């Protein structure tokens, strides 16, 4: 997807004067760097001292170590899957090839590569993902656990190959700061995990090529930080990677300055990217996880190097962890909100390790769990590694005495109740439309609901699926019709100006929140409205009654007569039998048959859609690059303000 002149004008309109000036400076610097490429200063006597404390590896749970080694062996045989594409070429990878399209990115000065144009480059995320080198952290961890040198030798072989194929400022891997930051973080952990291998020093601090790469990565990040309207999770990754490398690889004349600047940036942007409640301001759950992983790794590096960290950083991480513990369902699954691209900060675990359980386990080790936290039964490798480096600190703030249900600043409310055969969990969306002026990772999902029964998606958020290259799918998965909410006149509530740009944002206001104790036959209530369909106003009321296992949703449209489409997206495990305006839903959980009845507004005409492509409708994306058919129920008709549309979902015992 190449960007048009109109897109550049729309993007420019979302920037302030300071950001414009900074980007002009970046452009000048890029032109100067084309011909002026300094060499890395000479380094003598470099030593790596940020090693794991004795006994850390022995503390890794055996089952987590077993999963990791199984993953490492798959990688050794050349097998990996990224974003739904299986690769068998990992024994000798082509760093520039997109396995999905077969295209190779062009070589040349980095800032000349048209990375947004899939016809010229291929799928850029497929190309970038391998070069985050997170599969190499897995191999390095396998060496640390087993002592088997074949893992270490493969890591060294691939690093030398990558460094040779990607000299500084040449090609597609020198374009995006988030990629450089995460890659630096991977290299630090590779060096740490390979510390017992006799060839580790010769691979890193004794290797002029490695030193040149590390120095140029940090010089790049110091010169081209994400700015203004782009200062979202990218700037956190840039600062965390820069800071981590400047601590662990502090061998250069500029290391102290880089470390101090990156720490200031991390502190400022971590606070700026996080609500006081602890939820991430992008309102995209996977980026909450990514930012938390990156910042935990940065704090671990600071403590390993005895670099003081502002108390505000630890406070934000504490609040992020408590917020995560508050919003997950009974199976430790958080909301599926906003964009999700399967991005991770630090990967040292095998397949089957639960990301969110891992983050809660780390939070327990670092901050201590609260009595209301859900129980974490799974194990992982990363938590004991981070906990071995991070110095425990006593929180200086009062933490929630009971499980929060409403996050007013983020506009997220979780209604939940015990149910007879499993927890009823409902997320109500009454928050801002994303973060910063472009709201890059937002979806047009105001007033949408997401409902689960015992961790199973019943009324599902369909997900994200893709970013670049497939505009019709990108548009669908972030559209209003692609969420469990109401659409007027075929329009989105917020106006898109491009795949990561919104030019008009719907404003939402929460009117009622009463997350009652539904275990005592109470009724949990939520009500909100948004102005995205001016002059009309869409208002929605949601009531959850656990005693009767009933969820009631009432939609009102205040204003002139408008055409309505009301959508309910069912999870991929749900089978629906629609007759008139009633759908009987059935699914299986842990070998048991479950069912529910969905009574839909009778004023609308209802149809079931599944796996349609022209236009897309009836799809669920479990992860980036993957989609599967699912059932979407769509009611069409008109709203004239005379009455509301009532939907009732009743679960059966």
XYZ file of C-alpha atoms in Angstrom:
653
model
C 0.000 0.000 0.000
C 1.699 3.202 -1.147
C 0.593 6.520 0.309
C -1.110 9.142 -1.898
C -0.544 12.897 -1.832
C -3.915 13.217 -0.117
C -2.772 10.913 2.672
C 0.323 13.040 3.275
C -1.834 16.161 3.509
C -4.220 14.484 5.952
C -1.281 13.200 7.987
C 0.310 16.645 8.041
C -2.943 18.155 9.295
C -2.726 16.008 12.448
C 0.719 17.359 13.410
C 1.553 20.359 15.532
C 4.262 22.922 14.673
C 6.863 21.301 16.924
C 6.345 17.892 15.321
C 6.532 19.384 11.817
C 9.811 21.123 12.707
C 11.219 17.907 14.132
C 10.299 15.943 11.032
C 11.882 18.571 8.796
C 15.036 18.182 10.853
C 14.826 14.402 10.420
C 14.562 14.811 6.641
C 17.638 17.029 6.560
C 19.552 14.568 8.711
C 18.621 11.659 6.446
C 19.973 13.507 3.429
C 23.204 14.302 5.250
C 23.649 10.718 6.443
C 23.384 9.442 2.876
C 26.936 10.624 2.183
C 28.363 11.118 5.691
C 28.534 7.745 7.448
C 30.854 7.854 10.438
C 32.579 4.745 11.685
C 32.180 3.273 15.116
C 34.787 4.598 17.559
C 37.424 2.073 18.544
C 36.637 0.067 21.655
C 39.230 -1.651 23.826
C 38.824 -3.732 26.921
C 35.047 -4.094 26.625
C 33.514 -6.584 29.045
C 29.981 -7.813 29.506
C 29.082 -7.788 33.192
C 25.254 -7.774 33.204
C 25.016 -11.513 33.803
C 22.239 -13.450 35.479
C 22.658 -14.066 39.211
C 23.774 -17.541 40.221
C 20.918 -20.013 40.488
C 18.582 -18.168 38.115
C 18.479 -20.870 35.447
C 17.919 -23.565 38.076
C 14.786 -21.701 39.227
C 13.067 -22.085 35.834
C 10.096 -24.485 36.205
C 10.797 -27.824 34.459
C 7.640 -27.779 32.329
C 8.395 -24.249 31.074
C 11.951 -25.324 30.254
C 10.586 -28.358 28.404
C 8.310 -26.203 26.233
C 11.168 -23.842 25.489
C 13.526 -26.613 24.403
C 10.836 -28.139 22.187
C 10.421 -24.729 20.517
C 14.183 -24.343 20.146
C 14.418 -27.739 18.460
C 11.723 -26.767 15.960
C 13.725 -23.644 15.182
C 16.905 -25.685 14.796
C 15.133 -27.803 12.201
C 14.213 -24.621 10.338
C 10.508 -24.468 11.226
C 8.711 -21.299 12.326
C 5.343 -19.612 11.761
C 4.835 -15.860 11.621
C 1.398 -14.327 11.154
C -0.126 -17.473 9.713
C 2.715 -18.171 7.261
C 4.737 -21.325 7.881
C 8.437 -21.118 7.078
C 10.843 -24.026 6.721
C 13.890 -21.974 5.722
C 15.148 -20.943 9.107
C 18.350 -22.945 8.947
C 19.675 -20.389 6.440
C 17.189 -17.502 6.221
C 16.990 -14.865 3.530
C 16.742 -11.702 5.631
C 15.155 -9.682 2.839
C 12.538 -12.110 1.558
C 8.809 -12.067 2.316
C 7.713 -15.733 2.346
C 4.067 -14.777 1.860
C 4.464 -13.005 -1.483
C 7.902 -14.305 -2.481
C 9.119 -10.736 -3.006
C 12.515 -9.482 -1.864
C 12.885 -5.979 -0.525
C 15.149 -3.787 -2.683
C 18.640 -2.949 -1.462
C 19.785 0.636 -1.152
C 19.862 3.580 1.203
C 17.424 2.698 3.992
C 15.263 5.807 3.787
C 14.722 5.317 0.040
C 13.054 1.903 0.470
C 9.257 2.200 -0.120
C 8.425 -0.149 2.747
C 4.689 0.653 2.706
C 4.384 -0.562 -0.903
C 3.748 -4.303 -0.844
C 4.126 -4.557 -4.627
C 7.700 -3.306 -4.349
C 8.787 -4.779 -1.010
C 6.416 -7.550 0.008
C 4.671 -7.828 3.374
C 6.919 -5.669 5.527
C 5.882 -7.299 8.811
C 6.880 -10.722 7.493
C 10.304 -9.341 6.599
C 10.792 -7.403 9.821
C 9.590 -10.064 12.255
C 12.446 -12.517 11.753
C 14.969 -9.700 12.140
C 13.711 -8.818 15.592
C 15.867 -11.847 16.488
C 13.440 -13.018 19.132
C 13.754 -16.567 17.849
C 17.462 -16.229 18.639
C 16.674 -15.314 22.247
C 14.769 -18.609 22.409
C 17.791 -20.515 21.088
C 20.074 -18.659 23.500
C 17.768 -19.554 26.396
C 17.846 -23.195 25.288
C 21.637 -23.059 25.488
C 21.479 -21.497 28.970
C 19.181 -24.278 30.195
C 20.854 -27.264 28.515
C 24.463 -26.209 27.945
C 24.178 -27.727 24.456
C 26.498 -25.673 22.257
C 24.629 -26.392 19.031
C 22.053 -23.778 20.071
C 24.765 -21.185 20.726
C 26.521 -21.960 17.468
C 23.305 -21.488 15.495
C 22.742 -18.128 17.197
C 26.276 -17.006 16.324
C 25.910 -18.184 12.731
C 22.675 -16.246 12.227
C 23.903 -13.074 13.898
C 27.023 -13.019 11.729
C 24.858 -13.647 8.660
C 22.488 -10.808 9.560
C 25.274 -8.343 10.320
C 26.936 -9.107 6.980
C 23.705 -8.775 4.991
C 22.512 -5.592 6.711
C 25.304 -3.029 6.996
C 24.325 0.228 8.713
C 21.755 2.341 6.853
C 21.425 -0.142 4.002
C 18.083 -1.756 3.330
C 14.724 -2.381 4.877
C 15.904 -3.226 8.401
C 17.186 0.309 9.026
C 13.882 2.123 8.454
C 11.779 1.699 11.595
C 12.902 2.645 15.099
C 10.712 0.065 16.825
C 12.523 -2.670 14.912
C 15.949 -1.347 15.928
C 14.901 -0.980 19.552
C 13.489 -4.489 19.887
C 16.495 -5.932 18.027
C 18.886 -4.267 20.519
C 16.882 -5.701 23.408
C 17.167 -9.165 21.837
C 20.926 -8.807 21.408
C 21.371 -7.875 25.072
C 19.502 -10.978 26.191
C 21.279 -13.187 23.665
C 24.615 -12.055 25.086
C 23.376 -12.622 28.647
C 21.977 -16.083 27.971
C 25.109 -17.153 26.057
C 27.421 -15.987 28.837
C 28.575 -19.507 29.681
C 29.462 -20.287 26.066
C 33.195 -19.929 25.302
C 32.480 -18.014 22.076
C 30.197 -15.354 23.567
C 32.799 -12.609 24.036
C 34.252 -13.148 20.573
C 30.767 -12.860 19.090
C 29.954 -9.564 20.811
C 32.448 -7.332 22.628
C 35.447 -8.855 20.859
C 33.860 -8.557 17.422
C 34.356 -5.252 15.528
C 31.375 -6.045 13.282
C 29.081 -6.503 16.290
C 30.387 -3.350 17.932
C 29.776 -1.409 14.722
C 26.194 -2.697 14.513
C 25.430 -1.944 18.178
C 26.864 1.570 17.909
C 25.020 2.396 14.689
C 21.723 1.077 16.091
C 22.041 3.399 19.077
C 23.187 6.349 16.977
C 20.130 5.850 14.730
C 17.732 5.725 17.684
C 19.255 8.855 19.198
C 18.769 10.701 15.912
C 15.283 9.603 14.810
C 12.899 9.158 17.741
C 9.197 8.781 17.017
C 7.663 12.219 17.350
C 4.430 13.915 18.308
C 1.434 12.109 16.861
C 3.559 8.977 16.316
C 4.859 8.795 19.908
C 2.874 5.693 20.840
C 4.222 2.201 21.600
C 6.970 2.789 19.023
C 8.706 5.401 21.153
C 8.560 3.068 24.176
C 10.295 0.330 22.171
C 12.905 2.778 20.917
C 13.661 4.131 24.385
C 13.631 0.708 26.054
C 15.961 -0.786 23.439
C 18.301 2.197 23.530
C 18.410 2.253 27.323
C 18.884 -1.504 27.639
C 21.776 -1.516 25.173
C 23.408 1.556 26.731
C 23.344 -0.207 30.112
C 24.521 -3.650 29.039
C 26.759 -2.564 26.136
C 28.009 0.680 27.692
C 31.335 0.568 25.854
C 31.142 3.725 23.738
C 31.939 7.394 24.384
C 28.261 8.243 23.891
C 26.882 5.435 26.081
C 26.306 7.560 29.197
C 24.476 10.235 27.189
C 22.427 7.678 25.304
C 21.507 5.960 28.561
C 20.419 9.195 30.252
C 18.453 10.448 27.243
C 16.710 7.114 26.727
C 15.755 6.878 30.403
C 14.238 10.362 30.309
C 12.320 9.463 27.156
C 11.129 6.173 28.625
C 9.915 7.842 31.803
C 8.105 10.653 29.978
C 6.468 8.517 27.332
C 5.597 5.634 29.639
C 3.610 8.087 31.758
C 2.179 9.729 28.639
C 1.124 6.413 27.115
C -0.634 5.171 30.265
C -3.830 6.299 31.967
C -3.695 6.912 35.718
C -5.853 3.785 36.056
C -3.049 1.701 34.536
C -4.600 0.948 31.145
C -2.673 1.807 27.989
C -3.892 4.978 26.275
C -3.893 3.369 22.840
C -6.847 1.288 24.057
C -5.377 -1.654 22.196
C -4.840 -4.497 24.642
C -1.911 -6.150 22.903
C 0.002 -2.888 23.030
C -0.637 -2.767 26.773
C 1.170 -6.110 26.904
C 3.967 -4.974 24.588
C 4.645 -1.765 26.540
C 4.586 -3.631 29.851
C 7.066 -6.230 28.550
C 9.411 -3.582 27.162
C 9.391 -1.469 30.306
C 9.894 -4.457 32.621
C 12.926 -5.461 30.539
C 14.290 -1.911 30.772
C 13.903 -1.845 34.566
C 15.584 -5.249 34.795
C 18.543 -3.858 32.840
C 18.731 -0.758 35.024
C 18.792 -2.827 38.194
C 21.384 -5.200 36.728
C 23.608 -2.187 35.966
C 22.811 -0.333 39.231
C 21.352 2.574 37.264
C 18.761 4.451 39.355
C 15.287 4.455 37.831
C 12.702 7.157 38.600
C 10.044 5.906 40.981
C 7.412 7.009 38.466
C 8.476 4.223 36.085
C 7.946 1.491 38.661
C 4.654 3.103 39.656
C 3.348 2.988 36.079
C 4.369 -0.678 35.772
C 2.642 -1.477 39.054
C -0.563 0.187 37.882
C -0.385 -1.505 34.474
C -0.022 -4.887 36.161
C -2.895 -4.323 38.588
C -5.070 -3.105 35.701
C -4.265 -6.228 33.691
C -5.173 -8.420 36.657
C -8.468 -6.549 36.943
C -9.686 -6.886 33.346
C -8.845 -10.499 32.469
C -11.594 -13.107 32.430
C -11.658 -16.409 34.318
C -9.238 -17.936 31.797
C -6.822 -14.968 32.096
C -7.780 -13.579 28.700
C -7.856 -9.780 28.516
C -10.225 -7.794 26.285
C -9.753 -7.970 22.515
C -9.760 -4.239 21.905
C -8.160 -2.141 19.167
C -5.266 -3.235 16.976
C -3.233 -6.350 17.710
C -0.158 -7.439 15.764
C 1.319 -10.242 17.924
C 4.225 -7.983 18.918
C 6.317 -8.981 21.946
C 9.047 -7.197 23.834
C 11.140 -10.138 25.044
C 10.608 -13.752 23.962
C 12.276 -16.596 25.860
C 9.380 -19.062 26.014
C 8.055 -21.913 23.976
C 4.689 -22.419 22.292
C 1.783 -22.849 24.674
C 3.061 -20.336 27.219
C 0.323 -17.886 28.132
C 1.489 -14.304 27.595
C -0.901 -12.755 30.108
C -0.288 -15.354 32.796
C 3.425 -14.728 32.311
C 3.014 -10.979 32.835
C 0.933 -11.561 35.967
C 3.526 -14.015 37.268
C 6.227 -11.393 36.744
C 4.059 -8.811 38.471
C 3.579 -11.171 41.403
C 7.345 -11.682 41.709
C 8.188 -7.982 41.384
C 5.272 -6.194 43.080
C 3.390 -8.909 44.939
C -0.103 -10.115 44.118
C -3.185 -8.616 45.683
C -5.824 -10.856 47.310
C -8.315 -10.216 44.497
C -5.882 -11.114 41.692
C -6.899 -14.176 39.653
C -4.859 -17.282 40.283
C -2.012 -17.940 37.847
C -1.446 -21.661 37.433
C 0.773 -21.713 34.325
C 4.549 -21.402 34.283
C 7.020 -19.561 32.092
C 10.742 -18.963 31.597
C 10.713 -15.182 31.362
C 9.305 -14.418 34.819
C 12.153 -15.981 36.842
C 14.721 -14.360 34.534
C 13.255 -10.866 34.972
C 12.592 -11.375 38.664
C 16.230 -12.352 39.194
C 17.341 -8.939 37.895
C 14.599 -6.591 39.098
C 15.086 -5.437 42.672
C 11.854 -5.810 44.657
C 10.547 -2.485 45.947
C 7.786 -1.778 48.407
C 4.968 0.121 46.639
C 4.604 3.652 47.959
C 1.010 4.034 46.773
C -2.267 2.517 47.853
C -3.292 -0.298 45.545
C -6.942 -1.268 44.874
C -8.499 -3.068 47.839
C -10.949 -4.893 45.557
C -11.051 -5.764 41.888
C -11.726 -2.627 39.821
C -14.561 -2.918 37.320
C -14.675 0.574 35.856
C -11.717 2.495 34.450
C -13.193 5.952 33.995
C -10.227 7.537 32.190
C -10.065 4.694 29.667
C -13.838 4.333 29.405
C -13.613 0.578 29.961
C -16.126 -1.203 32.162
C -16.100 -4.921 32.941
C -19.416 -6.416 34.020
C -19.050 -9.925 35.381
C -20.929 -12.528 37.364
C -20.454 -16.156 38.417
C -23.025 -17.851 36.172
C -24.075 -21.486 36.663
C -21.588 -23.111 34.292
C -18.874 -20.489 34.208
C -18.143 -16.793 34.583
C -20.178 -14.283 32.585
C -17.840 -11.503 31.442
C -18.795 -8.408 29.456
C -16.595 -5.511 28.348
C -18.374 -2.251 27.590
C -16.543 0.360 25.501
C -17.200 3.969 26.458
C -13.686 5.355 26.077
C -11.819 7.833 23.896
C -11.185 7.005 20.265
C -7.561 5.959 20.615
C -4.418 7.925 21.476
C -2.936 11.136 20.124
C -4.249 13.035 17.117
C -4.060 10.131 14.662
C -5.354 7.395 17.036
C -3.266 4.993 14.935
C -4.342 1.725 16.528
C -7.966 2.595 17.298
C -11.050 0.926 15.847
C -14.413 2.601 15.210
C -15.938 0.611 18.068
C -17.641 3.124 20.373
C -20.271 1.488 22.628
C -19.318 -1.991 21.462
C -19.647 -4.941 23.818
C -17.599 -8.105 24.086
C -19.197 -11.050 25.925
C -17.650 -14.314 27.104
C -18.943 -17.330 28.948
C -16.304 -19.238 30.891
C -13.646 -17.657 28.693
C -15.338 -18.513 25.375
C -16.033 -15.642 22.956
C -19.810 -15.483 22.514
C -20.220 -11.904 21.282
C -16.700 -11.405 19.988
C -14.441 -8.572 18.989
C -13.334 -9.858 15.558
C -9.708 -8.659 15.937
C -7.302 -7.028 13.481
C -5.945 -9.488 10.873
C -3.725 -7.117 8.841
C -2.089 -3.694 8.584
C -0.547 -3.174 5.129
C -1.267 -4.506 1.675
C -4.942 -5.500 1.977
C -6.874 -2.236 2.399
C -10.354 -3.759 2.151
C -9.576 -6.143 5.046
C -7.858 -3.451 7.098
C -10.915 -1.275 6.668
C -13.349 -4.038 7.629
C -11.668 -5.182 10.821
C -11.404 -1.622 12.192
C -14.863 -0.500 10.966
C -18.010 0.069 12.992
C -19.741 -2.798 11.164
C -16.829 -5.000 12.272
C -17.816 -4.595 15.940
C -20.760 -5.332 18.193
C -22.359 -1.933 17.922
C -24.755 0.079 15.771
C -24.076 1.729 12.420
C -26.107 4.541 10.844
C -26.439 5.170 7.113
C -23.565 2.788 6.362
C -20.989 5.128 7.933
C -18.286 4.579 10.509
C -18.609 6.528 13.764
C -15.089 7.918 13.270
C -13.574 8.892 9.931
C -10.494 7.077 8.638
C -7.827 8.931 6.673
C -5.559 5.926 6.114
C -4.565 2.572 7.628
C -3.135 4.229 10.779
C -4.908 7.572 10.667
C -8.284 8.810 11.877
C -9.245 12.351 10.864
C -12.410 12.630 12.970
C -12.887 10.928 16.329
C -16.241 10.025 17.851
C -16.575 11.388 21.386
C -18.076 9.038 23.958
C -19.587 9.824 27.351
C -20.339 7.232 30.047
C -23.601 8.107 31.809
C -24.166 5.234 34.255
C -21.851 2.692 35.817
C -23.079 0.284 38.466
C -20.973 -2.912 38.397
C -23.096 -4.457 41.152
C -22.123 -7.565 43.072
C -23.991 -9.921 40.767
C -23.318 -12.878 43.057
C -26.066 -11.425 45.298
C -28.769 -11.353 42.630
C -27.763 -7.853 41.717
C -27.905 -6.258 38.303
C -24.754 -4.692 36.869
C -25.546 -1.674 34.704
C -23.723 0.516 32.213
C -24.939 3.278 29.902
C -23.045 5.529 27.486
C -23.522 7.574 24.330
C -21.401 8.924 21.469
C -21.675 11.751 18.932
C -20.136 10.062 15.899
C -23.370 10.251 13.872
C -24.207 13.930 14.209
C -26.822 15.270 14.395
C -27.970 11.927 15.819
C -26.804 10.514 19.143
C -26.379 6.780 19.760
C -27.029 5.717 23.355
C -26.628 2.164 24.657
C -27.655 0.559 27.959
C -26.278 -2.793 29.106
C -27.549 -4.842 32.055
C -26.037 -8.104 33.303
C -28.087 -10.223 35.731
C -26.022 -13.159 36.903
C -28.867 -14.856 38.784
C -30.869 -15.312 35.598
C -27.723 -15.513 33.393
C -29.081 -12.724 31.234
C -27.478 -9.852 29.353
C -29.760 -7.100 28.069
C -28.618 -4.467 25.537
C -30.830 -1.513 24.596
C -29.828 0.822 21.751
C -31.449 4.212 21.237
C -30.894 6.628 18.343
C -31.873 10.193 19.111
C -32.268 12.386 16.059
C -33.740 12.213 12.542
C -34.806 9.007 10.838
C -31.688 7.046 9.789
C -30.910 3.680 8.216
C -29.635 1.235 10.852
C -27.381 -1.792 10.822
C -26.921 -3.522 14.183
C -24.211 -6.202 14.227
C -23.420 -9.018 16.622
C -20.280 -11.003 15.860
C -20.182 -14.508 17.291
C -17.004 -16.221 18.342
C -15.554 -18.931 16.071
C -16.647 -21.704 18.445
C -20.310 -20.615 18.310
C -22.862 -22.222 16.004
C -25.989 -20.156 15.389
C -29.457 -21.249 14.253
C -31.290 -18.065 13.273
C -35.072 -18.150 12.855
C -36.746 -14.768 12.510
C -35.297 -12.591 15.224
C -34.155 -15.411 17.553
C -30.819 -17.181 17.321
C -30.019 -20.322 19.293
C -26.305 -20.432 20.031
C -24.457 -23.667 20.811
C -20.821 -24.523 21.557
C -18.659 -26.983 23.442
C -16.380 -26.154 26.362
C -14.103 -28.763 27.948
C -16.189 -31.534 26.412
C -19.508 -30.136 27.659
C -22.250 -28.774 25.437
C -23.294 -25.194 26.198
C -26.063 -23.041 24.747
C -27.699 -19.637 24.837
C -30.642 -17.872 23.238
C -30.180 -14.505 21.555
C -33.429 -12.554 21.140
C -32.812 -9.755 18.639
C -34.791 -6.546 18.056
C -37.972 -7.383 16.178
C -38.080 -4.012 14.388
C -35.069 -5.050 12.300
C -34.709 -7.641 9.564
C -32.007 -10.198 10.529
C -29.574 -12.207 8.404
C -26.646 -14.429 9.275
C -23.393 -13.789 7.392
C -20.394 -16.083 7.406
C -17.079 -15.903 5.577
C -18.228 -13.391 2.952
C -15.564 -11.584 0.916
C -17.318 -9.074 -1.340
C -17.476 -7.088 0.857
C -15.876 -8.806 3.882
C -18.312 -9.816 6.615
C -18.394 -12.708 9.072
C -14.760 -13.192 10.092
C -12.699 -13.644 13.248
C -8.963 -13.058 13.521
C -7.331 -14.960 16.383
C -3.955 -13.397 15.570
C -2.199 -11.176 13.092
C -2.259 -12.582 9.548
C -4.844 -15.228 10.462
C -8.582 -15.190 9.930
C -11.374 -17.759 9.934
C -15.062 -17.647 9.071
C -17.425 -16.914 11.936
C -21.072 -15.966 12.103
C -22.163 -12.342 12.171
C -25.818 -11.475 12.733
C -26.823 -8.180 11.125
C -30.180 -6.474 11.569
C -31.240 -3.782 9.099
C -34.016 -1.232 9.282
C -34.618 2.348 10.370
C -34.351 4.356 13.559
C -36.731 7.259 14.063
C -36.247 7.934 17.754
C -39.626 6.471 18.730
C -38.305 3.361 20.465
C -35.104 1.569 21.238
C -33.747 -1.724 19.949
C -33.597 -4.378 22.692
C -31.345 -7.436 22.498
C -31.420 -10.141 25.180
C -28.821 -12.882 25.543
C -29.808 -15.705 27.944
C -27.360 -18.433 28.861
C -28.723 -21.861 29.684
C -27.526 -24.058 32.489
